[in-house]
mmCIF file of C-alpha atoms in Angstrom:
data_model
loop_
_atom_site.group_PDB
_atom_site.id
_atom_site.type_symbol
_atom_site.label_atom_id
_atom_site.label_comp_id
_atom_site.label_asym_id
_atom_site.label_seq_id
_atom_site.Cartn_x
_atom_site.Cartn_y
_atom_site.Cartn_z
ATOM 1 C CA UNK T 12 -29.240 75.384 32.503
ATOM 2 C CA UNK T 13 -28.548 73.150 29.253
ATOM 3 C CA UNK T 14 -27.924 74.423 25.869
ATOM 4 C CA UNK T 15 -28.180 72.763 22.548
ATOM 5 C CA UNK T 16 -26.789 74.352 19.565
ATOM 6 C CA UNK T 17 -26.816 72.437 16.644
ATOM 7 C CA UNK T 18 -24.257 73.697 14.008
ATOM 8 C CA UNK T 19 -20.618 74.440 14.545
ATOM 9 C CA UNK T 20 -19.923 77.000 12.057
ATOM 10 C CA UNK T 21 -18.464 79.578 12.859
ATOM 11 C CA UNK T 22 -21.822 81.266 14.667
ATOM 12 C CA UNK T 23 -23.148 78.818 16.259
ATOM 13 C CA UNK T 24 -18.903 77.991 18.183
ATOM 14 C CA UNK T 25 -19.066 81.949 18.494
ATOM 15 C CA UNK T 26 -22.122 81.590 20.460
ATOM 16 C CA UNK T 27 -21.332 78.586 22.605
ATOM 17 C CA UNK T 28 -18.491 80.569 23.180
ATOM 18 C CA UNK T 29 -20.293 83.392 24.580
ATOM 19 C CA UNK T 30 -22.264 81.753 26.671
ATOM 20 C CA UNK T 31 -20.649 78.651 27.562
ATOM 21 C CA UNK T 32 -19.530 80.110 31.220
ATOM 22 C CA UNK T 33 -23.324 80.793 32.173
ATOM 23 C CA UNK T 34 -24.573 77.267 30.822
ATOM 24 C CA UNK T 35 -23.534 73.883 30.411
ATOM 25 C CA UNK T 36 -23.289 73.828 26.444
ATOM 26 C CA UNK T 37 -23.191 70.970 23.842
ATOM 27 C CA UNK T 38 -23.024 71.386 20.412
ATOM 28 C CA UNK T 39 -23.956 69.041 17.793
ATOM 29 C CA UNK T 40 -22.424 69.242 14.335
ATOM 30 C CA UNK T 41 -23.110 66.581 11.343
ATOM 31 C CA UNK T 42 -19.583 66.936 9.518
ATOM 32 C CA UNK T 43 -16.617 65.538 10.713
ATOM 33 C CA UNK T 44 -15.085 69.050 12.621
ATOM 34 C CA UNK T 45 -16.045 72.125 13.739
ATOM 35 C CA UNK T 46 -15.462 75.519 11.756
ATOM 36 C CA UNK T 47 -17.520 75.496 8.548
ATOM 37 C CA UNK T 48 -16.913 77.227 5.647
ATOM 38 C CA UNK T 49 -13.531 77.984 8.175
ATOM 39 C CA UNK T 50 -12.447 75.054 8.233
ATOM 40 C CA UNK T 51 -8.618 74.027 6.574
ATOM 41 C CA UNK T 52 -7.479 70.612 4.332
ATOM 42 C CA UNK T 53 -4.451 68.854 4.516
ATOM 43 C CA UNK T 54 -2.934 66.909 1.812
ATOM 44 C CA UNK T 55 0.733 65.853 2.566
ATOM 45 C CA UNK T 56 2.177 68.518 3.596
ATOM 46 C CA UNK T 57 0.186 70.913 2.327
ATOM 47 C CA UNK T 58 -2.649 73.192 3.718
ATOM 48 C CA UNK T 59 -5.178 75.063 2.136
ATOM 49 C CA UNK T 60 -8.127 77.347 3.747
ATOM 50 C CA UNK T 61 -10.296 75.973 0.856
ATOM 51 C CA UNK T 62 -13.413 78.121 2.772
ATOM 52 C CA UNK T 63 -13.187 81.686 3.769
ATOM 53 C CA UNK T 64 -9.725 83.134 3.033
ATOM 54 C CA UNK T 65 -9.887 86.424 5.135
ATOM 55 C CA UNK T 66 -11.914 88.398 7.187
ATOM 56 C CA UNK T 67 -12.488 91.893 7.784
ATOM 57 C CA UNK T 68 -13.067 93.697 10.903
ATOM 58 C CA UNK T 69 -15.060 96.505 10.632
ATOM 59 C CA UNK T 70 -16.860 97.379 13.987
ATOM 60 C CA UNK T 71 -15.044 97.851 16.781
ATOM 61 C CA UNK T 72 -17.411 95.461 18.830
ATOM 62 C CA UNK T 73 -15.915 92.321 16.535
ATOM 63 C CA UNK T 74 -12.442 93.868 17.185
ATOM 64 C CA UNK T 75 -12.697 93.476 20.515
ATOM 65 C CA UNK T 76 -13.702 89.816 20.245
ATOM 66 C CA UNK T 77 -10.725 89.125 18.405
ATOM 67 C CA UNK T 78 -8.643 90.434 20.980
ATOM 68 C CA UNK T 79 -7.830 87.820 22.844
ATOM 69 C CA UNK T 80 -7.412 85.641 20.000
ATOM 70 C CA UNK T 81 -4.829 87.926 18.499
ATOM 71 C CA UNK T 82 -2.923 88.163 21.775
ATOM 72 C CA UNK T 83 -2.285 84.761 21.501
ATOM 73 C CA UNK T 84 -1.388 85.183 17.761
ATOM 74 C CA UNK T 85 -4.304 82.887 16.739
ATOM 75 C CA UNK T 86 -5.076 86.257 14.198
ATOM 76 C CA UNK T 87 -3.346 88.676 12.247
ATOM 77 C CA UNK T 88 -3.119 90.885 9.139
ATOM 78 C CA UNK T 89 -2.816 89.426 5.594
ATOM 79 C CA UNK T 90 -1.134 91.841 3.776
ATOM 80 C CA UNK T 91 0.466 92.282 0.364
ATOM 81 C CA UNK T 92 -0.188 93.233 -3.306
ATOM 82 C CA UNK T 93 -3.243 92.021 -5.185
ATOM 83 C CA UNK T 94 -4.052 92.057 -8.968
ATOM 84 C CA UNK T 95 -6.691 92.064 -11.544
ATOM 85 C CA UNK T 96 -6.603 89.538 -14.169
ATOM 86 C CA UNK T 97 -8.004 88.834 -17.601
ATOM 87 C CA UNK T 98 -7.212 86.216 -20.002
ATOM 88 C CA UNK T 99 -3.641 85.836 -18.040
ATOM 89 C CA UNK T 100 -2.921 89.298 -18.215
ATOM 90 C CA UNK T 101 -2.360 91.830 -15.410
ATOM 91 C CA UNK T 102 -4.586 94.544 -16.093
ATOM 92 C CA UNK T 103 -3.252 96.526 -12.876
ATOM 93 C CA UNK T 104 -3.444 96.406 -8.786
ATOM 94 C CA UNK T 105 -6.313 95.521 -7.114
ATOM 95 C CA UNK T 106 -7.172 97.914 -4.186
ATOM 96 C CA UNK T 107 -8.256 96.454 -0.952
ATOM 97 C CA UNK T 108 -9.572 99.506 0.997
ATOM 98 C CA UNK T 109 -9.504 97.681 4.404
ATOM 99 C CA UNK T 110 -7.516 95.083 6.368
ATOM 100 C CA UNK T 111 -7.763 91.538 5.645
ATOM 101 C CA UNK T 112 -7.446 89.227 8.249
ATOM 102 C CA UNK T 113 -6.636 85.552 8.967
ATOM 103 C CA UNK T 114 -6.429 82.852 11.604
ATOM 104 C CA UNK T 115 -3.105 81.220 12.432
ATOM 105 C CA UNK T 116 -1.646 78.973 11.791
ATOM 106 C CA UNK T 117 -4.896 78.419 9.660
ATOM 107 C CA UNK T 118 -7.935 79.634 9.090
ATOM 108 C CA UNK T 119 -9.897 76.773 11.745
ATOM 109 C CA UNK T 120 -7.720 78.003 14.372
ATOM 110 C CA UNK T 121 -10.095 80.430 15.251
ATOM 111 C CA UNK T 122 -13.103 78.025 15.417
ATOM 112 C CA UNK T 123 -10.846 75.673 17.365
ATOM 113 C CA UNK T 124 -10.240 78.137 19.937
ATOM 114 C CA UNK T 125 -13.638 78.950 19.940
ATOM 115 C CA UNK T 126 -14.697 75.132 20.780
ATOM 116 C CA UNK T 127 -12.294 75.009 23.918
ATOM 117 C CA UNK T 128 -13.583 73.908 27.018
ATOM 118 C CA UNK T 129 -17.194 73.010 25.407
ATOM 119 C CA UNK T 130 -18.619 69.963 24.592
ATOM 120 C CA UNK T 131 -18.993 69.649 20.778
ATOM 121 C CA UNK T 132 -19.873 66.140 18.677
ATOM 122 C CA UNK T 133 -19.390 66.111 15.816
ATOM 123 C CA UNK T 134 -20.774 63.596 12.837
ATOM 124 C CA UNK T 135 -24.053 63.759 14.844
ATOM 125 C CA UNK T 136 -27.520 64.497 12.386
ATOM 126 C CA UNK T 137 -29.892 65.531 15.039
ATOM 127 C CA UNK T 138 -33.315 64.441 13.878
ATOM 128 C CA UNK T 139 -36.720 67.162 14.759
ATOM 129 C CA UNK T 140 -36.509 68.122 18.260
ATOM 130 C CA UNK T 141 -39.356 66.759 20.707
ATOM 131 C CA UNK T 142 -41.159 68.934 23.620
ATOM 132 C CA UNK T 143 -40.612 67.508 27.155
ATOM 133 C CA UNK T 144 -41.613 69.296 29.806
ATOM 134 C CA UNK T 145 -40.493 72.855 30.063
ATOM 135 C CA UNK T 146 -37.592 71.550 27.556
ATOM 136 C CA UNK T 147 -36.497 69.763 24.298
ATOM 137 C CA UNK T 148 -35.665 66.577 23.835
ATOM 138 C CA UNK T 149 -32.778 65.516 20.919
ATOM 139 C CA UNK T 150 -32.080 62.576 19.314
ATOM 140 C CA UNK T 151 -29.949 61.651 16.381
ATOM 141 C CA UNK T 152 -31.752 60.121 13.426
ATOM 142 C CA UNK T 153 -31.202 56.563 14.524
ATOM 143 C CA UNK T 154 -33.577 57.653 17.088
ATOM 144 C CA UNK T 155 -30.207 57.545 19.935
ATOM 145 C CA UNK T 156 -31.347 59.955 22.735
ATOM 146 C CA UNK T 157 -29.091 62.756 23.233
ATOM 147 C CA UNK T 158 -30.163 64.439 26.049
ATOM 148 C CA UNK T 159 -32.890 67.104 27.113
ATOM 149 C CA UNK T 160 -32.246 70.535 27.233
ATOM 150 C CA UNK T 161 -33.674 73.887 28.544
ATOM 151 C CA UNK T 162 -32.771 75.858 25.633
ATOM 152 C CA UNK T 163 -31.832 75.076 22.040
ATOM 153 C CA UNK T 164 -30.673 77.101 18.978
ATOM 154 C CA UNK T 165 -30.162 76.173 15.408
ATOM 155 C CA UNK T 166 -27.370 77.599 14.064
ATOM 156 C CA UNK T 167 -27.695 76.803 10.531
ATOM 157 C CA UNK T 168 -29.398 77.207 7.199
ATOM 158 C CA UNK T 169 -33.340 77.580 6.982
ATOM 159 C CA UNK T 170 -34.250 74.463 5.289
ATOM 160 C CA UNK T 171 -32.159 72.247 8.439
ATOM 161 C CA UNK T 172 -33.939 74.950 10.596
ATOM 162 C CA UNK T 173 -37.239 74.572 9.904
ATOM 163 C CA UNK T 174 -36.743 70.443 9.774
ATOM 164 C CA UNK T 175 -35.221 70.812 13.223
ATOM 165 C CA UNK T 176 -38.168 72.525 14.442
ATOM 166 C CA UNK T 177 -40.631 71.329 11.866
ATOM 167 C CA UNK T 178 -42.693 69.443 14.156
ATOM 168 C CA UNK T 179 -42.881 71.447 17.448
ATOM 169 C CA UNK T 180 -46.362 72.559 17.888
ATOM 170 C CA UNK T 181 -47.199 76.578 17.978
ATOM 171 C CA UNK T 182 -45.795 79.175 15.968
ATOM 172 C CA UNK T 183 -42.343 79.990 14.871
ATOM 173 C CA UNK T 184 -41.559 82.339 11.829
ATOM 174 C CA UNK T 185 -40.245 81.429 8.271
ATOM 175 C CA UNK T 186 -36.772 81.679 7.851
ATOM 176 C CA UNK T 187 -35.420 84.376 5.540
ATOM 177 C CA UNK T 188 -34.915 81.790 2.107
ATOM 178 C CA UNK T 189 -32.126 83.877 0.665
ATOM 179 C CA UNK T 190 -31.166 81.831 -2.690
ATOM 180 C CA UNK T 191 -27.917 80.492 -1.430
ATOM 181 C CA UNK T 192 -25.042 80.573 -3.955
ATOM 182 C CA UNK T 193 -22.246 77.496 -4.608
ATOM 183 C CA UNK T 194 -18.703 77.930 -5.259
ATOM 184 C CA UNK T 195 -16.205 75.370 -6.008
ATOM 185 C CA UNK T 196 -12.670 75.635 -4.618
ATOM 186 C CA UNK T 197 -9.582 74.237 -6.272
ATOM 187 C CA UNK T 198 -6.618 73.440 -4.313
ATOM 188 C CA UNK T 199 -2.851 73.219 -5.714
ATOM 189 C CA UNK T 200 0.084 72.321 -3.863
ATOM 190 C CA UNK T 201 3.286 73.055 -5.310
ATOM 191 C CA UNK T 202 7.152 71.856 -3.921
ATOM 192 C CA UNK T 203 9.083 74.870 -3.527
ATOM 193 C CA UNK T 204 8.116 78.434 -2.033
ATOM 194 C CA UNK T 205 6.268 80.826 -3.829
ATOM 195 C CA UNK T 206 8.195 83.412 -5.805
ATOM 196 C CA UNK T 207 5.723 85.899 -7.285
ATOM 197 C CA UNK T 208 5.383 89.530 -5.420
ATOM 198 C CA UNK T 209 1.678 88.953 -5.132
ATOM 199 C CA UNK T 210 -0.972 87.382 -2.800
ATOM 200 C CA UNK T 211 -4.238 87.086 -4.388
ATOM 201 C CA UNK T 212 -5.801 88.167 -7.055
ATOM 202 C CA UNK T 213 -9.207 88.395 -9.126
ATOM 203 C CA UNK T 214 -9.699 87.129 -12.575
ATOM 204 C CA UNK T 215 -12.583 89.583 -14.510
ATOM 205 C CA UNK T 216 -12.615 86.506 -17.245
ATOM 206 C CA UNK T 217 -13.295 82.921 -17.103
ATOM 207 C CA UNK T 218 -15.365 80.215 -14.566
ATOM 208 C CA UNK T 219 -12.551 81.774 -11.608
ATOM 209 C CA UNK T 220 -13.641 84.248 -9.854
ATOM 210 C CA UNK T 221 -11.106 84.703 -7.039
ATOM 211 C CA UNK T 222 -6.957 83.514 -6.222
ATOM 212 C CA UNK T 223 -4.995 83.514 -2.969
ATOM 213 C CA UNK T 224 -1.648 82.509 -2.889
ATOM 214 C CA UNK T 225 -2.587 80.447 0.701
ATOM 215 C CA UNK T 226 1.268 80.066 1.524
ATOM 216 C CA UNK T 227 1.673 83.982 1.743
ATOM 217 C CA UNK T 228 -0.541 84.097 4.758
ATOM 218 C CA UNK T 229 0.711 84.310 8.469
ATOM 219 C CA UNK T 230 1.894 81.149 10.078
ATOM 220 C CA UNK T 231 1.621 79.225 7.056
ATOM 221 C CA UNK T 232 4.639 76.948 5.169
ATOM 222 C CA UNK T 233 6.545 78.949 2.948
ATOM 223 C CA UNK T 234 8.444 76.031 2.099
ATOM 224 C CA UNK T 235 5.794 75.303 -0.381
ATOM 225 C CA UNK T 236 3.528 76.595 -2.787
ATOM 226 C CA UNK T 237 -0.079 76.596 -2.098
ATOM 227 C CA UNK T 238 -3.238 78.038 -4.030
ATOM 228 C CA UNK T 239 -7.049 77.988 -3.546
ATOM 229 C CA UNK T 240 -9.223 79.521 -6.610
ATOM 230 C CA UNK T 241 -12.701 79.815 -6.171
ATOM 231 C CA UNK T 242 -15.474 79.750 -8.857
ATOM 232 C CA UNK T 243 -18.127 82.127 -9.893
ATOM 233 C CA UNK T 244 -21.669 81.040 -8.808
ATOM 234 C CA UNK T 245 -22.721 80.703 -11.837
ATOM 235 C CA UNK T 246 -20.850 78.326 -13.147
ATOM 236 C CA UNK T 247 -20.408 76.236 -9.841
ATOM 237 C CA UNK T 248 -24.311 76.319 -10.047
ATOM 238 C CA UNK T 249 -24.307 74.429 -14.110
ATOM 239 C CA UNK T 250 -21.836 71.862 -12.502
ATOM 240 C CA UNK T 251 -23.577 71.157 -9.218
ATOM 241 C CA UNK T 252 -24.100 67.515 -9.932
ATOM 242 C CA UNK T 253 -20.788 66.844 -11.337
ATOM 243 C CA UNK T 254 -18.117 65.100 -8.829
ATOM 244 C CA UNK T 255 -15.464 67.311 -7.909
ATOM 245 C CA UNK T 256 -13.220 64.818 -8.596
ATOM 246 C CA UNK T 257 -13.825 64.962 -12.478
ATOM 247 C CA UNK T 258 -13.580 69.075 -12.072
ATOM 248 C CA UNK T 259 -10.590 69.365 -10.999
ATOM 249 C CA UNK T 260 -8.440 69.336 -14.027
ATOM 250 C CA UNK T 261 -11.156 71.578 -15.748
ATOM 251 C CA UNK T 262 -10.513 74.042 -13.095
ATOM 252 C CA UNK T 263 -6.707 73.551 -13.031
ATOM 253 C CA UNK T 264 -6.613 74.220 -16.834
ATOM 254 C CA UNK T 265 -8.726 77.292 -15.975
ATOM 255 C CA UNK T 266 -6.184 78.160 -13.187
ATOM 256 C CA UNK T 267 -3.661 78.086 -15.993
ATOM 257 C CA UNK T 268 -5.259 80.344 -18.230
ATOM 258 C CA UNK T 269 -6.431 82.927 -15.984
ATOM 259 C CA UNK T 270 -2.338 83.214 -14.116
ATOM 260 C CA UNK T 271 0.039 85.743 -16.020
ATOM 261 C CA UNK T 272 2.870 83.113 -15.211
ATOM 262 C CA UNK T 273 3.539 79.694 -15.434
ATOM 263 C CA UNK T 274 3.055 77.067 -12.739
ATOM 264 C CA UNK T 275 5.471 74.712 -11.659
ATOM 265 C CA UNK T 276 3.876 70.682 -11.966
ATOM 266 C CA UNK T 277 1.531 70.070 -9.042
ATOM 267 C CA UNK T 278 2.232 67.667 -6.221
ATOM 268 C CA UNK T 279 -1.228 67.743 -5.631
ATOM 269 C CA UNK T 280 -4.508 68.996 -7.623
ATOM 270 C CA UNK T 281 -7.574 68.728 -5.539
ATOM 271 C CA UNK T 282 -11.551 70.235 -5.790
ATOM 272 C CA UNK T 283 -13.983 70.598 -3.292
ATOM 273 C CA UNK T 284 -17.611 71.838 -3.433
ATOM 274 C CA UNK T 285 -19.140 74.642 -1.368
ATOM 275 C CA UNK T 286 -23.145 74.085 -1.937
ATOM 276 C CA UNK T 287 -24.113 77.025 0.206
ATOM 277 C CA UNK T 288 -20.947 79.316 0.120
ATOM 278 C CA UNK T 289 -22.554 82.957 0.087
ATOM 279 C CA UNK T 290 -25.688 84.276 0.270
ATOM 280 C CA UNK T 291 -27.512 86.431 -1.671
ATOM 281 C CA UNK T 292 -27.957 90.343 -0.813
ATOM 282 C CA UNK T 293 -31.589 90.956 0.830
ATOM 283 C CA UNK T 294 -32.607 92.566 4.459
ATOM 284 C CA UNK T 295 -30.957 91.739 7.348
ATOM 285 C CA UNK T 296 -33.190 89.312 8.779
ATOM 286 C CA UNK T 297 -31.537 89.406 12.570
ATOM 287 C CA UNK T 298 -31.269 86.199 14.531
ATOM 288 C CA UNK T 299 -34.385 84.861 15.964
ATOM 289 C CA UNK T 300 -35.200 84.202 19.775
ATOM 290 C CA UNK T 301 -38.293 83.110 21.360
ATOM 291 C CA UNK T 302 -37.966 83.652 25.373
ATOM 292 C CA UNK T 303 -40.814 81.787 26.270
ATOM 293 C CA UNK T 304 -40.493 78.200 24.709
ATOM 294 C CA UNK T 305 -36.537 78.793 24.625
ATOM 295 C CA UNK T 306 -35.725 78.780 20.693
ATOM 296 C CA UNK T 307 -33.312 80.221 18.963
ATOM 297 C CA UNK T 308 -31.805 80.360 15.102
ATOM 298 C CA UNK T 309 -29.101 82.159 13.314
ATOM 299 C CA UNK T 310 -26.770 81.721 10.792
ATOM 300 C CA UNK T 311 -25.648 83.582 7.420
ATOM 301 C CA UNK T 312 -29.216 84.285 6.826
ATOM 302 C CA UNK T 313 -29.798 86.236 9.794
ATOM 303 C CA UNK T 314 -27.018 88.967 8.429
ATOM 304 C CA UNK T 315 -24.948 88.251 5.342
ATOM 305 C CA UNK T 316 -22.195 85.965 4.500
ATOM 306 C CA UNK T 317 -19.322 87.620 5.850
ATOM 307 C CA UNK T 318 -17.509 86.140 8.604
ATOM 308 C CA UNK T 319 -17.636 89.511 10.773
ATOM 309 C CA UNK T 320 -21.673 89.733 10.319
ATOM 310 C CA UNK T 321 -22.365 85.977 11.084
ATOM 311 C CA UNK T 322 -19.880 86.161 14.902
ATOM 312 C CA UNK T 323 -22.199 89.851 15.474
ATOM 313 C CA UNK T 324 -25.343 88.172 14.826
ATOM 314 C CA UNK T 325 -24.618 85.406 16.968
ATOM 315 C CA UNK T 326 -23.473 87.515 19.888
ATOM 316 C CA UNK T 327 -26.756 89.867 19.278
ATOM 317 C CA UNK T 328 -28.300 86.329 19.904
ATOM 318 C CA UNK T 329 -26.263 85.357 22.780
ATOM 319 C CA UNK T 330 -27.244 88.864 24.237
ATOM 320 C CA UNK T 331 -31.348 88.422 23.541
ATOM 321 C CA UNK T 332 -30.804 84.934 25.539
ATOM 322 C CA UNK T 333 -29.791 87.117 28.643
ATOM 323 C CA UNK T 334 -26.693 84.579 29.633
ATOM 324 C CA UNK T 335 -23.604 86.940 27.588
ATOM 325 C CA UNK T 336 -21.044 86.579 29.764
#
């Protein structure tokens, strides 16, 4: 039995994961690594986790899939004081009514130790997938043949879905087209450890919407000073055709304003932009399977944005394919 998932966010590596001890799995990803919106940047010596920043873990079912990951401290708690901001001012403590969790010694640890042992190519844009047989055929789009497969799943949002399967003949439903929302992340690196008492915090004023002192997480460099802000929507959305390149100061002046302290002078000043960072709140579509022809979707659509969510609906997938392990 061979597998094709194309994607290697963070559901589509949780499913190969899941499965890859029932199946001979290869996954395809276009970008240059595995992990997604989970994957980490270097610059120098710093590192950011420009993506996600934490995770929650909510159901016991995702608890026990992080098990084994946190018994070989690949996860753990990210804990500390957060604030409310406005206009540089603390306005008070921010309550965070759950746990917060992160992957060590970064946050694409977790989809690295999810891609062990399977077969996963990345910089590879499959083109439409082809019938053959009682299988599919892929190719990349120069047209190179990469194999045929018995099964394949698309693990990825439903506009690359429905090109991927575009052309296959029969029915297969319309993908949930929740308006997807951009973010832009800024990235400072600082010499010298961090010295403030808190860890992130969430500016009610201005085009940032969210801070985490990076370097205060688990495993990380304390040696330095590390920060990732992310945008509001909004505003990421009005500059969506800008080059992050040229935002980066504006968003570094912004960083500036919305801080009730005084940065030290960056080593390194650095934005990067998130087209499809969150999705917007509708009904939980589910993942998609179709036994007979051997087709399969998922991805943030299929349950919400959340890290937790995307890994359940994937393994809900995994389990509707009748290969869990």
């Amino acid at each position: 039995m061979r597998i094709a998932i194309i994607g290697a966010g963070i559901g589509g590596l949780t499913l190969a994961h899941a499965l890859k001890d029932r199946a001979e799995v290869s996954v395809f990803e276009k970008g240059r690594g595995p992990g997604g919106r989970m994957s980490t940047r270097r610059d120098g010596r710093f590192r950011f986790d420009h993506g996600a920043q934490c995770f929650t873990a909510r159901t016991e079912r995702f608890s026990r899939f992080l098990e084994p990951f946190a018994a070989r401290g690949m996860v753990a708690e990210w804990a500390g004081k957060a604030l409310n901001l406005e206009d540089g001012r603390v306005l008070g403590p921010r309550v965070w009514a759950e746990r917060h969790m992160v992957a060590v010694p970064a946050m694409n640890a977790l989809p690295r130790a999810l891609a062990e042992g399977l077969d996963v190519r990345d910089g590879v844009t499959v083109a439409p997938i082809r019938a053959d047989g009682g299988g599919w055929r892929l190719a990349d789009e120069t047209a190179e043949e990469l194999g045929r497969f018995d099964r394949v799943v698309a693990a990825s949002v439903p506009s690359q879905i429905e090109r991927l399967f575009g052309e296959i003949e029969g029915e297969h439903p319309r993908f949930q087209r929740r308006a997807a929302k951009p973010c832009h992340a800024l990235m400072v690196g600082i010499e010298g450890p961090w010295s403030e008492d808190w860890i992130a915090a969430k500016p009610l004023t201005g085009p940032i919407k969210w801070i985490s002192a990076d370097c205060t997480k688990p495993g990380r460099d304390r040696g330095v000073t590390t920060l990732v802000a992310h945008t509001r929507s909004g505003w990421s959305r009005r500059h969506l055709d800008t080059p992050a390149a040229l935002l980066a100061p504006v968003l570094a002046e912004a960083l500036a304003r919305a801080l009730p302290m005084t940065l030290g002078t960056p080593e390194t000043v650095v934005a990067h932009r998130w087209g499809s960072a969150l999705v917007g709140k509708a009904a939980r579509q589910g993942p998609w399977w179709d036994g007979a022809r051997g087709l399969g979707a998922t991805g943030d659509w299929a349950a919400t944005s959340r890290i937790e969510d995307v890994c359940l609906a994937a393994l809900d997938l995994a389990a509707s394919m009748g290969l869990e392990k």
